[in-house]
PDB file of C-alpha atoms in Angstrom:
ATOM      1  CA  UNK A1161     119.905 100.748  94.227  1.00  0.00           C
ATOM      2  CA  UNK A1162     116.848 100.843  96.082  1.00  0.00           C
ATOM      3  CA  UNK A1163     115.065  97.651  96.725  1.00  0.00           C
ATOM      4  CA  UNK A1164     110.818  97.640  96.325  1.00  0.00           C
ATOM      5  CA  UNK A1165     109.203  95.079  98.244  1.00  0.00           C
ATOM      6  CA  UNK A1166     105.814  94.181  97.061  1.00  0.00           C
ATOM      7  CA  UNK A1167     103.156  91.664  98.632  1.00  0.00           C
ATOM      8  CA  UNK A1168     101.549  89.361  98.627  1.00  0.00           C
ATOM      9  CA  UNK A1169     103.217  87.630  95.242  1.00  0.00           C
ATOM     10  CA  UNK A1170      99.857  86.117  94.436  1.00  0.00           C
ATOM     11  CA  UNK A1171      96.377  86.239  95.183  1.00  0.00           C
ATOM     12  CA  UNK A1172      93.474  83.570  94.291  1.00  0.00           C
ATOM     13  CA  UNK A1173      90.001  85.836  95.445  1.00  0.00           C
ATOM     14  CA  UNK A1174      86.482  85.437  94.777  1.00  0.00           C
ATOM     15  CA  UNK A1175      84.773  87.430  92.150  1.00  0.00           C
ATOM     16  CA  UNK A1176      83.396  90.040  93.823  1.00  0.00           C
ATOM     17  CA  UNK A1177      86.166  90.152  96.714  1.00  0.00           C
ATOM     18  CA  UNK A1178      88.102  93.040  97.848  1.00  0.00           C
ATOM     19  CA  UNK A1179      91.975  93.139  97.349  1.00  0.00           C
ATOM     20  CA  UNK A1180      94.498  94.832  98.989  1.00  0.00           C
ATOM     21  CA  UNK A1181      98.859  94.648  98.184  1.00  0.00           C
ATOM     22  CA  UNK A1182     101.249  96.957  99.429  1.00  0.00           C
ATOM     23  CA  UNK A1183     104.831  97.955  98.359  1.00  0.00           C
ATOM     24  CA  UNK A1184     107.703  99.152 100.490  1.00  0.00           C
ATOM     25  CA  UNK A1185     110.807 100.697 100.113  1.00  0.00           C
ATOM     26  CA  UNK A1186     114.247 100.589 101.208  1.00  0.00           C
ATOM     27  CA  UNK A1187     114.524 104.604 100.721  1.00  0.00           C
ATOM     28  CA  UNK A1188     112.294 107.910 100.269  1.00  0.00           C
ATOM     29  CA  UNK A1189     110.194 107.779  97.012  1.00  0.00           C
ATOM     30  CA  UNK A1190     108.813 111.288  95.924  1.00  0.00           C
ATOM     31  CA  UNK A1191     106.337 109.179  93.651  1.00  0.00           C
ATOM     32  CA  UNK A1192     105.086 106.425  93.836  1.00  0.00           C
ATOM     33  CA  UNK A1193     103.128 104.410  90.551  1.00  0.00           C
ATOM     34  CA  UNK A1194     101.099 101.506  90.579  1.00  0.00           C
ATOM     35  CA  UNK A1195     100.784  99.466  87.186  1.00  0.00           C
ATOM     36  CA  UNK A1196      98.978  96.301  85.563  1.00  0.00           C
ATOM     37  CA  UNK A1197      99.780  93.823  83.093  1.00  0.00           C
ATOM     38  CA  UNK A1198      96.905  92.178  81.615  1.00  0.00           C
ATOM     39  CA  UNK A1199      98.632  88.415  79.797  1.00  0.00           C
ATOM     40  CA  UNK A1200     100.542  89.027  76.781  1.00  0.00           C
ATOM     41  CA  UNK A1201     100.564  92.458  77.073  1.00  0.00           C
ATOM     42  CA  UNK A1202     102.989  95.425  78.492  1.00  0.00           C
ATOM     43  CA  UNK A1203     102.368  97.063  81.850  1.00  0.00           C
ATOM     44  CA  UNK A1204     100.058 100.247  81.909  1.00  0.00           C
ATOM     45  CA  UNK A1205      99.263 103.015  84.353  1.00  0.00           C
ATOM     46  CA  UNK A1206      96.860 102.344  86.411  1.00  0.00           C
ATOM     47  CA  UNK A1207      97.284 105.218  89.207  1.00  0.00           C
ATOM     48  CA  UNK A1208     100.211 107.967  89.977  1.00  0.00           C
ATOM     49  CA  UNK A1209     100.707 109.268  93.581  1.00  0.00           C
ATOM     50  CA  UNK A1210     102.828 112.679  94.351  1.00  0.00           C
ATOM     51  CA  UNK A1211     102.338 113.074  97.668  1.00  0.00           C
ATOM     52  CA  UNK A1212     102.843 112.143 101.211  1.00  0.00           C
ATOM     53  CA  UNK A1213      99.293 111.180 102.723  1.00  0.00           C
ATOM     54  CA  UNK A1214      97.674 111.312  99.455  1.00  0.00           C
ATOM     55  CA  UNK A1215      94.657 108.872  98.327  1.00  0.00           C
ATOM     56  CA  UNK A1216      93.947 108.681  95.027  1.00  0.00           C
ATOM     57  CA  UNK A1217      90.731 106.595  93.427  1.00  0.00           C
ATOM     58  CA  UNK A1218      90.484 105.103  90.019  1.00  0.00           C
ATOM     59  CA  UNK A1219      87.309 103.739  89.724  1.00  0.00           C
ATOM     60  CA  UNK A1220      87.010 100.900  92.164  1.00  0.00           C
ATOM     61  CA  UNK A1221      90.846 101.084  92.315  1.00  0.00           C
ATOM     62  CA  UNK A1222      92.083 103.121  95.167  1.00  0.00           C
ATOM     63  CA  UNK A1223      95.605 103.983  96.021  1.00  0.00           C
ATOM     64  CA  UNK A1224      97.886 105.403  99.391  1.00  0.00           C
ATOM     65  CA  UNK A1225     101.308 107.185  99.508  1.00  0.00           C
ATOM     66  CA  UNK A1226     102.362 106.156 102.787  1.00  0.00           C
ATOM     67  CA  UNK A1227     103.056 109.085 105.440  1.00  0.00           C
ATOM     68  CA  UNK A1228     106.545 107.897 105.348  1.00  0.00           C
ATOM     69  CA  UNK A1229     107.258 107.712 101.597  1.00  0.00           C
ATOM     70  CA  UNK A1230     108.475 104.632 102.024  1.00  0.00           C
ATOM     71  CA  UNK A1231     105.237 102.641 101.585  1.00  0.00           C
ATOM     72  CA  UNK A1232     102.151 102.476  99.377  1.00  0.00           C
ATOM     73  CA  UNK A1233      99.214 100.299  99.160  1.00  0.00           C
ATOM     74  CA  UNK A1234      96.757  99.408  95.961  1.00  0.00           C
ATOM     75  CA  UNK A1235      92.863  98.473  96.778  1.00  0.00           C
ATOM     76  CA  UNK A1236      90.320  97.061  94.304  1.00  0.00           C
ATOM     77  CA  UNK A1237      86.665  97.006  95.883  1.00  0.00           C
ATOM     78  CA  UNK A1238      84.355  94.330  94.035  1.00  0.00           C
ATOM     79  CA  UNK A1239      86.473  92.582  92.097  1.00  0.00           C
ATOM     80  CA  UNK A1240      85.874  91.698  88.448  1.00  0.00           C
ATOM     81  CA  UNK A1241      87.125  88.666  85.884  1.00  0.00           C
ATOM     82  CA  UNK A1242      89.060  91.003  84.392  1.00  0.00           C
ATOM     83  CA  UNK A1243      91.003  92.376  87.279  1.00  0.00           C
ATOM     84  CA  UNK A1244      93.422  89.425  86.801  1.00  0.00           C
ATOM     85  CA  UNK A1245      96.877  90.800  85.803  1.00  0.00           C
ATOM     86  CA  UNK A1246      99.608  91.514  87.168  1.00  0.00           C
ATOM     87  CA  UNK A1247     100.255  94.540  89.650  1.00  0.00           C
ATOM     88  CA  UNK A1248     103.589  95.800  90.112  1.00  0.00           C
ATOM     89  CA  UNK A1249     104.457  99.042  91.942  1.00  0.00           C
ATOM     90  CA  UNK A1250     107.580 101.483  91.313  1.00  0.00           C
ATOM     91  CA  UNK A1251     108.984 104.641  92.096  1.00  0.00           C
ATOM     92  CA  UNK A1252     111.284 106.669  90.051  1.00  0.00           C
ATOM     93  CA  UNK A1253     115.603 106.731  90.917  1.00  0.00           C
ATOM     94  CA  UNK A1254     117.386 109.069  91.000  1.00  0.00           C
ATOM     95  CA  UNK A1255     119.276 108.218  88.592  1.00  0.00           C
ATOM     96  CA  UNK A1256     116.079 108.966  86.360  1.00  0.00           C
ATOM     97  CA  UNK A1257     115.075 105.105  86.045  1.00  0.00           C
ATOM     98  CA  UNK A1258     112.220 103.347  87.295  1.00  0.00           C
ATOM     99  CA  UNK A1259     112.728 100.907  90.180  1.00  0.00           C
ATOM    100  CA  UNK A1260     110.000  97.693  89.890  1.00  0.00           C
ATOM    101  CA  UNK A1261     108.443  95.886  92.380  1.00  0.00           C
ATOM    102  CA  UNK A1262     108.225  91.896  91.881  1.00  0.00           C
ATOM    103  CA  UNK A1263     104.192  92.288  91.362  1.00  0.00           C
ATOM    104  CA  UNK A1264     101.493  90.469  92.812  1.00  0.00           C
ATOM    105  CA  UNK A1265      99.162  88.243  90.519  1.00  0.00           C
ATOM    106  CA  UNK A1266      95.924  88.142  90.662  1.00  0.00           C
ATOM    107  CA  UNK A1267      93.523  85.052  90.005  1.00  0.00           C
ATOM    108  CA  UNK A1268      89.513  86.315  90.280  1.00  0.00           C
ATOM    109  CA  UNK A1269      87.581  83.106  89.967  1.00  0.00           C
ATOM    110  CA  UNK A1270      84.006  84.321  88.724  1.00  0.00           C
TER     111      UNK A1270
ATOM    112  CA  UNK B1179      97.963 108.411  72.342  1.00  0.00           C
ATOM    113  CA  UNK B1180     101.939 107.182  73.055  1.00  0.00           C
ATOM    114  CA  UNK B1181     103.204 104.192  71.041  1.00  0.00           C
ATOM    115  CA  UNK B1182     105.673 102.313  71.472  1.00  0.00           C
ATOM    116  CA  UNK B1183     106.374  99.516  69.330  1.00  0.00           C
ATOM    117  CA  UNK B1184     108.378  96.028  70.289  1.00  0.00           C
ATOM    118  CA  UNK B1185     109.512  95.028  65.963  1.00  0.00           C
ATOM    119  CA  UNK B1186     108.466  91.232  67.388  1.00  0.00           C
ATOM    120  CA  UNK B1187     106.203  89.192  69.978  1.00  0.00           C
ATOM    121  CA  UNK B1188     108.067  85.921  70.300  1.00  0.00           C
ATOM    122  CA  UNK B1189     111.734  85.108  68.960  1.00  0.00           C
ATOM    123  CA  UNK B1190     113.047  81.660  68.918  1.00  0.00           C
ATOM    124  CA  UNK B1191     116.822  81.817  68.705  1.00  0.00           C
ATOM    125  CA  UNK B1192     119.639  79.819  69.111  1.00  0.00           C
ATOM    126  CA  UNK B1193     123.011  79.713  71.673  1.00  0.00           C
ATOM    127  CA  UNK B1194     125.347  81.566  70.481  1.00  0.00           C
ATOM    128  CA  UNK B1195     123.412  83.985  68.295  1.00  0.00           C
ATOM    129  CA  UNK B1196     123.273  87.269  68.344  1.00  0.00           C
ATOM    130  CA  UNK B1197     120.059  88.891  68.717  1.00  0.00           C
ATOM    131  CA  UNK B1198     118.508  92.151  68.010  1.00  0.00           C
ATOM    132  CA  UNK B1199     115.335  93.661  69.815  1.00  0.00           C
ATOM    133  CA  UNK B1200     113.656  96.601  68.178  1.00  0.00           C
ATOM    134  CA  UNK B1201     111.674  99.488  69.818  1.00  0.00           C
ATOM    135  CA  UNK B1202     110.336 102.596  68.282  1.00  0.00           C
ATOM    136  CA  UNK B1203     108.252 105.330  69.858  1.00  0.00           C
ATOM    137  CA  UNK B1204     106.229 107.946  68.514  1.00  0.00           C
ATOM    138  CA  UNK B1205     106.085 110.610  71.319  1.00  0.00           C
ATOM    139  CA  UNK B1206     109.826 112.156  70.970  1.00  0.00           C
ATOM    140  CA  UNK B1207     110.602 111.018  74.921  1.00  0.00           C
ATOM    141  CA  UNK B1208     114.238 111.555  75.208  1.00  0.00           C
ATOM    142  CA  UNK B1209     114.308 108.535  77.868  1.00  0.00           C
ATOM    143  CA  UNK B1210     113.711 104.808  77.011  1.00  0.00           C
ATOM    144  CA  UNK B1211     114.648 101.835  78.395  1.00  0.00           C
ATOM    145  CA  UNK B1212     114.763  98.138  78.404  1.00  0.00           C
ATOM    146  CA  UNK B1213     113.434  95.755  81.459  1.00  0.00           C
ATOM    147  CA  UNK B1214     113.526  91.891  81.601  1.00  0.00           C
ATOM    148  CA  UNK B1215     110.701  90.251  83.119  1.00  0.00           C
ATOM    149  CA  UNK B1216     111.174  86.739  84.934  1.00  0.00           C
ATOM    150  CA  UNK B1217     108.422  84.926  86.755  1.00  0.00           C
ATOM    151  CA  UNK B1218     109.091  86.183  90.974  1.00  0.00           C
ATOM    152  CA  UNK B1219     111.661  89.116  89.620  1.00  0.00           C
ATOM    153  CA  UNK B1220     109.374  91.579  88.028  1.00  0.00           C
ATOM    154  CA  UNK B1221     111.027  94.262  85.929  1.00  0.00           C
ATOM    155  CA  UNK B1222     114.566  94.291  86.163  1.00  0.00           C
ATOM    156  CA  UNK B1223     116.424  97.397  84.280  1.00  0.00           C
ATOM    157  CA  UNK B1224     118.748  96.575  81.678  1.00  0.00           C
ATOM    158  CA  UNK B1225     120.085  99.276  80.017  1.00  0.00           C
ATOM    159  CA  UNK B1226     118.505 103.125  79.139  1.00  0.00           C
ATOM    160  CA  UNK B1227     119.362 106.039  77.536  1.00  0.00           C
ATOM    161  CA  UNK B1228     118.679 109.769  78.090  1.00  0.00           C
ATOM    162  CA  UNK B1229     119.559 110.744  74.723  1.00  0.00           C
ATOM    163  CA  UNK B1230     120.545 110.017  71.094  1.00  0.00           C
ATOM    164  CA  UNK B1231     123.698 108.123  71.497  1.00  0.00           C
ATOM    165  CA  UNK B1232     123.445 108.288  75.195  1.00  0.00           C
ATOM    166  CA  UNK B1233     123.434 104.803  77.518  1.00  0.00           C
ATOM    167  CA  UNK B1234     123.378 103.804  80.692  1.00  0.00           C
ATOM    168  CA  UNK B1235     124.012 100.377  82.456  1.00  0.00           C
ATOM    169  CA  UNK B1236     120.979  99.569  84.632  1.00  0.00           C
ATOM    170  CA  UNK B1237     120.751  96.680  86.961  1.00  0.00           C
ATOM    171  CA  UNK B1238     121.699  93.799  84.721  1.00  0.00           C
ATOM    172  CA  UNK B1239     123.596  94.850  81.665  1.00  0.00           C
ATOM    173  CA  UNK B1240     126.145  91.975  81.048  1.00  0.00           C
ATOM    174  CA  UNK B1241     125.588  89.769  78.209  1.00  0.00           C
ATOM    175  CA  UNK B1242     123.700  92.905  76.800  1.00  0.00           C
ATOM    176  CA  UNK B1243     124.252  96.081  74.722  1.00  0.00           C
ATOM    177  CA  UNK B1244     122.212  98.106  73.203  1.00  0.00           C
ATOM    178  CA  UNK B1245     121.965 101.381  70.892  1.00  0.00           C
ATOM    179  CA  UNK B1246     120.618 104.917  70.224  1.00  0.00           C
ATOM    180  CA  UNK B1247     121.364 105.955  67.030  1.00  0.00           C
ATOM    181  CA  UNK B1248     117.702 107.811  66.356  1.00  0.00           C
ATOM    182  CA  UNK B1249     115.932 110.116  69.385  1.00  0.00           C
ATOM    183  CA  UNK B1250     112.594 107.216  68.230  1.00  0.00           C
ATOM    184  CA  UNK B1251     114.586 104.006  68.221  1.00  0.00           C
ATOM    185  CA  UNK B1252     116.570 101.912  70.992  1.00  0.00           C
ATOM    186  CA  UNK B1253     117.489  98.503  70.091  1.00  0.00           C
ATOM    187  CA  UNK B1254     118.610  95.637  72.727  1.00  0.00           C
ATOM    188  CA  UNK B1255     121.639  93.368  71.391  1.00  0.00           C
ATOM    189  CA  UNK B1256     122.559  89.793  73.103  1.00  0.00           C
ATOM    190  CA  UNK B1257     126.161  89.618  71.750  1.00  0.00           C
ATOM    191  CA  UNK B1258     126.113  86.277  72.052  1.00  0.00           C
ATOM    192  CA  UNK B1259     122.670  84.968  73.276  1.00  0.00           C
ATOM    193  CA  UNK B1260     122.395  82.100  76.093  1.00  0.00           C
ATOM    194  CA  UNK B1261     119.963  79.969  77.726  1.00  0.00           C
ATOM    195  CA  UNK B1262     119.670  82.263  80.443  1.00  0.00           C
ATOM    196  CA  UNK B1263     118.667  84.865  78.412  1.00  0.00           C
ATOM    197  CA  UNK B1264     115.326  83.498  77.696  1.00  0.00           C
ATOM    198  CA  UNK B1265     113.147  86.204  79.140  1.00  0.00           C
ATOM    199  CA  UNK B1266     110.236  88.428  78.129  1.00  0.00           C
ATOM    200  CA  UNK B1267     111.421  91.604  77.312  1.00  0.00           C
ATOM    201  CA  UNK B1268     109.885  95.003  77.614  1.00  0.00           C
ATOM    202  CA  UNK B1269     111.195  98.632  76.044  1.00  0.00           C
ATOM    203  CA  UNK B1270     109.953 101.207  77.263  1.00  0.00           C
ATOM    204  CA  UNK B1271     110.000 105.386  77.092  1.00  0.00           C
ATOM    205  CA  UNK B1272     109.136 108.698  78.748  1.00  0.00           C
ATOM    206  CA  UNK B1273     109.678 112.444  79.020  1.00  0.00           C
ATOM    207  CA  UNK B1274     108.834 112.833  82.575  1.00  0.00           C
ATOM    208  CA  UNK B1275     106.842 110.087  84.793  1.00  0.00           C
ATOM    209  CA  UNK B1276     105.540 107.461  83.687  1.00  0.00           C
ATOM    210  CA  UNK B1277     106.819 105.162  82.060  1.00  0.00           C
ATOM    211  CA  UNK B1278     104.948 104.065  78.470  1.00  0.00           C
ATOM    212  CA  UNK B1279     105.191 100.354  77.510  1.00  0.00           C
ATOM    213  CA  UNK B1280     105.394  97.996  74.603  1.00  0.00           C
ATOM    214  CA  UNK B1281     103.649  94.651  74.770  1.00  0.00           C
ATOM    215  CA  UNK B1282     107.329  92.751  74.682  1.00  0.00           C
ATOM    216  CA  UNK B1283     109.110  90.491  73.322  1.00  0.00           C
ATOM    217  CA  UNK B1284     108.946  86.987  74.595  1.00  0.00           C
ATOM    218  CA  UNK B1285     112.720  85.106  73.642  1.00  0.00           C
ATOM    219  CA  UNK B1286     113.716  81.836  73.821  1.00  0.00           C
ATOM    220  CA  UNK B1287     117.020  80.959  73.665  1.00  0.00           C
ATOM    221  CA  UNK B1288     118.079  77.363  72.843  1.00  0.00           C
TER     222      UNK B1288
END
């Protein structure tokens, strides 16, 4: 199936430090979705992307669809303590499952 | 708001058991699924289903089964659980994207 290659795996940043992780793909994605798991809990929604090209904001989270469709990147401006999670990307199969990336966690040290 | 509901948090069980993992949702989604989540692996599909009674095989489906009986309930069987199996857990479900979690199951197998 197709593969989703997300980076970095980890991060250890500065409380008010900006963040940056990007996922790529093996094939075309038509979507792409970026998601976070705070600890003990299950992954949520964070930001959905449709489009080629497309930027889409979230508060001080910010998110790309590559040009290619093959790529997408996740920003967080000013990070917070409670930014720490877990961020994993995916994009939607064909075979009408969801394809994971292997996250990147975040430490924010206040 | 979607729920979906994982019956337990943490499971202790032992070789050779076999296990059953509940989810329930409460949004009628025709698709759920179940993911295993291991430290450097993210979200790896095990099974889904499409439909009452429906099932497909995802990415890692041996040592697993699961079933559909109700369109609001998909349960996750280890035939005959193993060490290896120890894993958090997550079910999942949607109509169209995205995907709506549960806050998972953490299992230990021993």
């Amino acid at each position: 199936g197709q593969q989703l290659n997300q980076s970095p795996q980890s991060m250890f940043i500065q409380e008010g430090e900006d963040v940056s992780m990007n996922c790529t793909s093996s094939s075309i994605f038509n979507t792409w979705l970026w998601y976070k798991q705070d600890p003990g809990e299950g992954p949520v929604l964070l930001i959905a992307l449709y489009k080629a090209g497309e930027l889409t904001s979230n508060g001080r989270l910010t998110a790309q669809f590559g040009i290619t469709r093959k790529d997408s990147f996740l920003n967080i401006s000013a990070s917070i303590p409670s930014d720490v999670g877990i961020y994993f990307c995916a994009g939607p199969n064909p075979l009408n499952d969801m394809r994971f990336g292997a996250g990147t966690r975040l430490t924010v040290k206040p | 708001d979607v729920k979906v509901t994982q019956s337990s948090r943490y499971l202790v069980k032992r070789t050779g058991e076999k296990v059953f993992l509940e989810c329930v949702q409460d949004m009628d989604h025709e698709n759920m699924f179940w993911y295993r989540q291991d430290p450097g692996l993210g979200l790896r599909l095990i099974y889904f289903s499409y439909d009452v009674k429906m099932k497909e095989k995802g990415d890692i489906p041996e040592g697993y089964s699961v079933s559909r009986e109700k369109k609001e309930r998909f349960s996750l069987i280890l035939e005959s659980a193993s060490t290896n199996q120890t894993s958090m857990y997550l079910c999942a479900s949607r109509r169209d994207s995205p995907l709506h979690f549960g806050n998972g199951t953490r299992l230990t197998v021993t």
